[in-house]
Short mmCIF file of C-alpha atoms in Angstrom, two decimals:
data_model
loop_
_atom_site.label_atom_id
_atom_site.label_comp_id
_atom_site.label_asym_id
_atom_site.label_seq_id
_atom_site.Cartn_x
_atom_site.Cartn_y
_atom_site.Cartn_z
CA UNK A 1 101.35 76.67 86.32
CA UNK A 2 102.72 76.77 89.86
CA UNK A 3 104.54 80.04 89.19
CA UNK A 4 101.37 81.65 87.85
CA UNK A 5 99.53 80.67 91.05
CA UNK A 6 102.44 81.98 93.15
CA UNK A 7 102.35 85.34 91.37
CA UNK A 8 98.60 85.63 91.95
CA UNK A 9 99.12 85.01 95.66
CA UNK A 10 101.72 87.80 95.84
CA UNK A 11 99.51 90.14 93.84
CA UNK A 12 96.53 89.50 96.12
CA UNK A 13 98.62 90.14 99.23
CA UNK A 14 100.07 93.34 97.71
CA UNK A 15 96.54 94.69 97.18
CA UNK A 16 95.65 93.84 100.78
CA UNK A 17 98.65 95.87 101.91
CA UNK A 18 97.43 98.89 99.94
CA UNK A 19 99.44 98.73 96.73
CA UNK A 20 97.49 99.88 93.68
CA UNK A 21 99.80 98.54 90.96
CA UNK A 22 101.75 95.30 90.77
CA UNK A 23 104.13 93.81 88.25
CA UNK A 24 107.06 91.43 87.94
CA UNK A 25 110.03 91.37 85.60
CA UNK A 26 113.08 89.20 85.37
CA UNK A 27 116.41 90.99 85.09
CA UNK A 28 117.70 89.44 81.90
CA UNK A 29 119.13 91.95 79.40
CA UNK A 30 118.29 94.86 81.67
CA UNK A 31 121.40 96.77 80.59
CA UNK A 32 119.46 98.20 77.63
CA UNK A 33 118.71 101.10 80.00
CA UNK A 34 122.37 101.88 80.68
CA UNK A 35 122.94 103.89 77.48
CA UNK A 36 120.25 106.39 78.50
CA UNK A 37 121.68 107.05 81.96
CA UNK A 38 125.21 107.32 80.52
CA UNK A 39 124.02 109.94 78.05
CA UNK A 40 122.39 111.82 80.93
CA UNK A 41 125.65 111.84 82.93
CA UNK A 42 127.92 112.60 79.97
CA UNK A 43 125.86 115.72 79.21
CA UNK A 44 126.12 116.78 82.88
CA UNK A 45 122.32 116.89 83.07
CA UNK A 46 122.58 115.56 86.65
CA UNK A 47 123.88 118.90 87.96
CA UNK A 48 124.88 118.71 91.63
CA UNK A 49 123.47 115.20 92.04
CA UNK A 50 126.99 113.77 92.10
CA UNK A 51 125.87 110.43 93.47
CA UNK A 52 124.34 109.63 90.10
CA UNK A 53 127.73 109.87 88.41
CA UNK A 54 129.52 108.13 91.26
CA UNK A 55 127.11 105.19 91.14
CA UNK A 56 126.74 105.07 87.35
CA UNK A 57 127.94 101.51 86.83
CA UNK A 58 125.90 100.18 89.73
CA UNK A 59 122.82 102.00 88.46
CA UNK A 60 123.06 100.50 84.98
CA UNK A 61 121.90 97.04 86.13
CA UNK A 62 120.03 95.92 89.30
CA UNK A 63 122.31 92.89 89.50
CA UNK A 64 125.17 95.30 90.20
CA UNK A 65 123.43 96.21 93.45
CA UNK A 66 122.82 92.60 94.44
CA UNK A 67 124.38 89.89 92.32
CA UNK A 68 121.89 87.23 93.48
CA UNK A 69 118.94 89.18 92.11
CA UNK A 70 117.06 87.43 89.31
CA UNK A 71 113.73 89.27 89.30
CA UNK A 72 112.12 92.48 90.49
CA UNK A 73 108.63 92.82 91.95
CA UNK A 74 107.55 96.40 91.31
CA UNK A 75 104.73 98.01 93.30
CA UNK A 76 102.95 101.31 92.87
CA UNK A 77 100.83 103.42 95.21
CA UNK A 78 98.55 106.07 93.74
CA UNK A 79 98.83 109.59 95.18
CA UNK A 80 96.60 111.37 92.68
CA UNK A 81 95.21 114.71 93.93
CA UNK A 82 91.53 115.64 94.01
CA UNK A 83 92.03 118.63 91.70
CA UNK A 84 94.50 119.69 89.03
CA UNK A 85 97.33 121.40 90.97
CA UNK A 86 98.18 123.75 88.09
CA UNK A 87 95.44 126.04 89.44
CA UNK A 88 97.47 126.50 92.64
CA UNK A 89 100.21 128.32 90.72
CA UNK A 90 97.92 131.33 90.40
CA UNK A 91 97.82 131.78 94.19
CA UNK A 92 101.02 133.83 94.17
CA UNK A 93 100.82 134.87 97.83
CA UNK A 94 100.96 131.24 98.88
CA UNK A 95 103.73 128.68 98.62
CA UNK A 96 103.36 125.75 96.24
CA UNK A 97 104.55 122.43 97.67
CA UNK A 98 104.72 119.47 95.30
CA UNK A 99 101.74 117.12 95.65
CA UNK A 100 103.86 114.17 96.81
CA UNK A 101 105.25 116.27 99.68
CA UNK A 102 101.94 117.50 101.09
CA UNK A 103 101.83 114.42 103.29
CA UNK A 104 104.00 112.26 105.53
CA UNK A 105 107.25 111.00 104.03
CA UNK A 106 106.17 108.28 101.59
CA UNK A 107 109.49 106.40 101.92
CA UNK A 108 108.63 105.12 105.39
CA UNK A 109 105.03 104.26 104.52
CA UNK A 110 105.94 102.28 101.41
CA UNK A 111 108.98 100.60 102.95
CA UNK A 112 106.90 99.14 105.77
CA UNK A 113 104.45 97.73 103.21
CA UNK A 114 107.29 96.31 101.09
CA UNK A 115 108.80 94.59 104.12
CA UNK A 116 105.44 93.04 104.97
CA UNK A 117 105.11 91.74 101.41
CA UNK A 118 108.70 90.48 101.41
CA UNK A 119 108.03 88.50 104.61
CA UNK A 120 104.92 87.02 103.00
CA UNK A 121 106.89 85.92 99.93
CA UNK A 122 109.52 84.24 102.08
CA UNK A 123 106.79 82.53 104.09
CA UNK A 124 105.29 80.82 101.05
CA UNK A 125 108.54 80.30 99.09
CA UNK A 126 112.07 79.83 100.38
CA UNK A 127 113.88 82.82 98.93
CA UNK A 128 116.04 85.87 99.48
CA UNK A 129 114.65 89.39 99.08
CA UNK A 130 115.74 93.01 99.37
CA UNK A 131 113.43 96.05 99.42
CA UNK A 132 114.03 99.51 97.94
CA UNK A 133 112.14 102.81 98.00
CA UNK A 134 114.33 105.38 96.30
CA UNK A 135 117.08 104.34 98.73
CA UNK A 136 119.64 102.83 96.36
CA UNK A 137 121.03 103.48 92.85
CA UNK A 138 118.16 101.52 91.35
CA UNK A 139 116.36 102.58 88.16
CA UNK A 140 112.79 102.20 89.39
CA UNK A 141 111.05 103.68 86.35
CA UNK A 142 112.63 101.37 83.73
CA UNK A 143 111.95 98.45 86.07
CA UNK A 144 108.32 99.54 86.44
CA UNK A 145 107.99 99.76 82.67
CA UNK A 146 109.54 96.33 82.22
CA UNK A 147 107.13 94.95 84.84
CA UNK A 148 104.13 96.33 82.98
CA UNK A 149 103.09 99.14 85.33
CA UNK A 150 103.34 101.76 82.59
CA UNK A 151 105.80 103.51 80.32
CA UNK A 152 108.24 106.37 80.70
CA UNK A 153 106.60 109.42 79.18
CA UNK A 154 108.25 112.24 77.31
CA UNK A 155 108.76 113.93 80.69
CA UNK A 156 110.81 110.80 81.66
CA UNK A 157 108.40 109.94 84.50
CA UNK A 158 106.28 106.81 84.60
CA UNK A 159 102.79 106.99 83.10
CA UNK A 160 100.17 104.44 84.12
CA UNK A 161 96.97 103.66 82.20
CA UNK A 162 95.15 103.53 85.54
CA UNK A 163 96.76 106.35 87.52
CA UNK A 164 98.35 108.70 85.02
CA UNK A 165 101.55 110.22 86.37
CA UNK A 166 100.69 109.95 90.07
CA UNK A 167 102.44 106.80 91.35
CA UNK A 168 104.92 106.18 94.15
CA UNK A 169 107.16 103.22 93.30
CA UNK A 170 108.73 100.52 95.43
CA UNK A 171 110.82 97.50 94.40
CA UNK A 172 111.52 94.08 95.87
CA UNK A 173 114.51 92.30 94.35
CA UNK A 174 114.49 88.52 94.77
CA UNK A 175 116.63 85.55 93.85
CA UNK A 176 113.52 83.83 92.47
CA UNK A 177 113.50 83.73 88.69
CA UNK A 178 110.17 84.74 87.17
CA UNK A 179 109.56 84.33 83.45
CA UNK A 180 107.51 87.54 83.32
CA UNK A 181 108.59 90.59 81.38
CA UNK A 182 105.95 92.94 79.97
CA UNK A 183 107.81 95.93 78.62
CA UNK A 184 105.18 98.53 77.69
CA UNK A 185 105.91 100.83 74.77
CA UNK A 186 105.19 104.53 75.01
CA UNK A 187 101.58 105.57 74.53
CA UNK A 188 102.36 109.28 74.42
CA UNK A 189 101.77 109.44 70.68
CA UNK A 190 102.16 112.94 69.22
CA UNK A 191 101.28 114.65 72.52
CA UNK A 192 103.93 117.11 73.76
CA UNK A 193 102.00 118.89 76.53
CA UNK A 194 104.58 118.03 79.21
CA UNK A 195 107.34 119.55 77.07
CA UNK A 196 105.36 122.69 76.33
CA UNK A 197 104.21 123.34 79.91
CA UNK A 198 107.68 123.24 81.49
CA UNK A 199 108.49 126.84 82.56
CA UNK A 200 112.27 126.38 82.26
CA UNK A 201 112.28 124.12 79.17
CA UNK A 202 113.96 121.36 81.16
CA UNK A 203 112.60 118.65 78.84
CA UNK A 204 115.04 119.42 76.06
CA UNK A 205 113.58 116.80 73.72
CA UNK A 206 111.11 113.92 74.11
CA UNK A 207 112.28 111.47 76.78
CA UNK A 208 115.32 113.62 77.70
CA UNK A 209 115.50 115.86 80.78
CA UNK A 210 118.19 118.37 81.76
CA UNK A 211 117.80 118.30 85.54
CA UNK A 212 119.81 121.51 85.90
CA UNK A 213 116.85 123.40 84.44
CA UNK A 214 114.14 121.44 86.28
CA UNK A 215 112.31 123.36 89.01
CA UNK A 216 112.05 120.23 91.15
CA UNK A 217 115.83 119.88 90.99
CA UNK A 218 116.45 123.61 91.57
CA UNK A 219 114.22 123.85 94.63
CA UNK A 220 115.16 120.49 96.19
CA UNK A 221 118.57 119.20 95.06
CA UNK A 222 120.42 122.38 94.06
CA UNK A 223 122.39 123.52 97.09
CA UNK A 224 123.68 126.93 96.01
CA UNK A 225 122.39 130.11 94.36
CA UNK A 226 119.73 129.80 91.67
CA UNK A 227 120.31 131.57 88.38
CA UNK A 228 118.33 134.77 87.88
CA UNK A 229 116.79 133.65 84.62
CA UNK A 230 115.14 130.74 86.46
CA UNK A 231 113.86 132.67 89.48
CA UNK A 232 110.87 134.34 87.84
CA UNK A 233 109.92 131.04 86.23
CA UNK A 234 109.92 129.30 89.61
CA UNK A 235 106.94 131.45 90.57
CA UNK A 236 105.47 130.43 93.94
CA UNK A 237 106.99 126.93 93.97
CA UNK A 238 108.92 126.47 97.21
CA UNK A 239 109.39 122.69 97.06
CA UNK A 240 109.21 120.79 93.80
CA UNK A 241 107.09 121.16 90.68
CA UNK A 242 104.25 119.09 89.21
CA UNK A 243 103.58 120.86 85.91
CA UNK A 244 104.68 118.07 83.55
CA UNK A 245 102.82 115.48 85.65
CA UNK A 246 99.65 117.51 86.08
CA UNK A 247 99.23 118.34 82.37
CA UNK A 248 99.44 114.71 81.18
CA UNK A 249 96.18 113.66 79.42
CA UNK A 250 96.47 110.18 80.91
CA UNK A 251 95.59 111.71 84.29
CA UNK A 252 91.94 111.64 83.24
CA UNK A 253 92.07 107.97 84.26
CA UNK A 254 93.71 108.75 87.61
CA UNK A 255 91.83 108.05 90.79
CA UNK A 256 92.18 109.93 94.05
CA UNK A 257 94.57 108.24 96.48
CA UNK A 258 92.95 105.77 98.87
CA UNK A 259 95.60 105.00 101.51
CA UNK A 260 94.72 106.92 104.68
CA UNK A 261 98.41 107.21 105.56
CA UNK A 262 98.95 109.21 102.37
CA UNK A 263 96.26 111.75 103.27
CA UNK A 264 97.06 115.42 102.90
CA UNK A 265 98.57 117.36 105.76
CA UNK A 266 96.24 120.34 105.61
CA UNK A 267 98.83 122.91 106.68
CA UNK A 268 100.99 121.97 103.67
CA UNK A 269 98.21 122.74 101.20
CA UNK A 270 99.20 126.16 99.79
CA UNK A 271 100.45 127.79 103.03
CA UNK A 272 100.81 131.55 103.36
CA UNK A 273 104.28 132.85 102.50
CA UNK A 274 104.12 135.34 105.38
CA UNK A 275 104.00 132.45 107.85
CA UNK A 276 107.22 130.97 106.51
CA UNK A 277 109.12 134.27 106.42
CA UNK A 278 108.85 134.51 110.19
CA UNK A 279 110.21 130.99 110.78
CA UNK A 280 113.34 130.37 112.82
CA UNK A 281 115.35 127.24 112.10
CA UNK A 282 113.65 125.51 115.02
CA UNK A 283 110.22 126.52 113.72
CA UNK A 284 111.13 124.96 110.37
CA UNK A 285 112.18 121.68 111.97
CA UNK A 286 109.01 121.39 114.05
CA UNK A 287 106.63 122.41 111.25
CA UNK A 288 107.98 119.96 108.69
CA UNK A 289 108.97 117.03 110.90
CA UNK A 290 108.11 113.70 109.29
CA UNK A 291 107.77 115.19 105.78
CA UNK A 292 110.17 115.17 102.79
CA UNK A 293 110.58 118.96 103.14
CA UNK A 294 112.47 118.53 106.40
CA UNK A 295 115.47 117.14 104.50
CA UNK A 296 115.80 120.36 102.53
CA UNK A 297 117.24 122.24 105.49
CA UNK A 298 116.35 125.70 106.74
CA UNK A 299 118.70 127.76 104.55
CA UNK A 300 117.62 126.32 101.20
CA UNK A 301 114.00 126.38 102.30
CA UNK A 302 114.24 130.09 103.09
CA UNK A 303 116.03 130.69 99.77
CA UNK A 304 113.04 129.17 98.00
CA UNK A 305 110.52 131.09 100.09
CA UNK A 306 112.26 134.39 99.29
CA UNK A 307 112.16 133.62 95.56
CA UNK A 308 108.42 133.00 95.85
CA UNK A 309 108.08 136.23 97.85
CA UNK A 310 109.92 138.11 95.10
CA UNK A 311 107.37 136.79 92.61
CA UNK A 312 104.34 137.46 94.83
CA UNK A 313 104.07 141.26 94.32
CA UNK A 314 102.87 141.30 97.94
CA UNK A 315 104.11 144.60 99.39
CA UNK A 316 103.02 143.59 102.89
CA UNK A 317 106.02 141.23 102.95
CA UNK A 318 108.67 143.95 102.60
CA UNK A 319 109.29 144.32 106.35
CA UNK A 320 109.81 140.56 106.65
CA UNK A 321 112.26 140.63 103.75
CA UNK A 322 114.22 143.47 105.36
CA UNK A 323 114.81 141.30 108.43
CA UNK A 324 116.32 138.59 106.21
CA UNK A 325 118.95 141.08 105.00
CA UNK A 326 120.56 140.57 108.41
CA UNK A 327 120.66 136.78 108.14
CA UNK A 328 124.01 135.19 108.88
CA UNK A 329 123.54 132.87 105.92
CA UNK A 330 124.66 134.28 102.56
CA UNK A 331 122.14 132.19 100.59
CA UNK A 332 119.26 133.73 102.52
CA UNK A 333 120.78 137.19 102.47
CA UNK A 334 121.32 137.12 98.69
CA UNK A 335 117.73 136.09 97.97
CA UNK A 336 116.45 138.71 100.40
CA UNK A 337 118.29 141.33 98.34
CA UNK A 338 116.68 140.08 95.14
CA UNK A 339 113.24 139.86 96.77
CA UNK A 340 113.55 143.46 97.96
CA UNK A 341 114.55 144.60 94.47
CA UNK A 342 111.48 142.90 92.98
CA UNK A 343 109.07 144.30 95.57
CA UNK A 344 110.34 147.83 96.09
CA UNK A 345 113.18 149.27 93.98
CA UNK A 346 113.45 152.54 95.87
CA UNK A 347 113.84 150.72 99.20
CA UNK A 348 116.34 148.42 97.50
CA UNK A 349 118.51 151.42 96.51
CA UNK A 350 118.28 152.85 100.02
CA UNK A 351 119.39 149.60 101.64
CA UNK A 352 122.12 149.18 99.04
CA UNK A 353 123.74 152.45 100.10
CA UNK A 354 123.81 151.28 103.70
CA UNK A 355 124.88 147.69 103.18
CA UNK A 356 126.94 147.17 100.01
CA UNK A 357 130.29 148.37 101.35
CA UNK A 358 129.89 146.26 104.48
CA UNK A 359 129.03 143.07 102.59
CA UNK A 360 131.80 140.43 102.50
CA UNK A 361 130.27 137.62 100.46
CA UNK A 362 130.57 137.58 96.68
CA UNK A 363 127.08 136.37 95.77
CA UNK A 364 125.36 138.85 98.05
CA UNK A 365 127.46 141.67 96.59
CA UNK A 366 126.48 140.58 93.11
CA UNK A 367 122.80 140.82 94.03
CA UNK A 368 123.30 144.40 95.23
CA UNK A 369 125.38 145.32 92.16
CA UNK A 370 123.28 143.66 89.49
CA UNK A 371 119.85 144.34 90.85
CA UNK A 372 119.27 147.42 88.72
CA UNK A 373 119.84 145.40 85.55
CA UNK A 374 117.69 142.45 86.49
#
């Protein structure tokens, strides 16, 4: 009876701090999730995210991160958009930034709330706690499912009855043992919309994702050149992708976000590609300071912008693309070559005659040589 009252106190305080979802699970028999992550790594679906393989054993059980942990308090904050973002993909002259990134970095916002809740817990109950917001090899989504916040959908992301696919997650591990465990089974039924909508077919089967094909992975985590067969499919997405989240029917229950600190940054809402093409590295740093996009770095950001430019069919961008052919970075230079080929083939052939023999880097040469057969 005491524990039930204690949980209600924590839940009430979490709501006061701005959390929309709350759940608790003990960590007994949590290793049932380890087989899934091992399959993911063994198939090399993690791509260049080497930390996932390096931390595999730690990731398989929260107690491997902190051996005193007995329970996890899992919190969710809704970031549901006002409108379905799939409509933004038709605005090909503008850059699509994933919904979660059109605002200040959520890690800092949620971590401050988690710390406040952790202090409250320790105030009313002598205990040890540790807080996590995507900052450790912790499997937040299985924990959230076990705590009753929702279930992992066929797109592998968490789905909530109340907020659809639009939830930021945070976790507090504690040495307090709670009896609670509310594992929610999938309510996806026969629906396969998330699988069908994926442009690159990254969801290779229900509940199984090949990150190497995922546009979010390609535009954020992938550090090198992006395969040609994926570039057209990336469209105008310059940071992340929301297709599988946005198409989920459970989003009809989603509410618009309420936390003022998670409000949109207006300049990140479908910005003009021409603006970004003129950015220097310093411009990039200043424009995106305090947002998740800042961590991408200038070179990969410009790679993504040039792919979107190539897909824009906007001939007014050709002069901007030509300037990028002189970039000192081979990643930028290679994508500028491809963008020029897509926008103006005759100008591409003219520049090729002038530049190919002088080019030293393999990937840029390949763009000049293979452009005609794209």
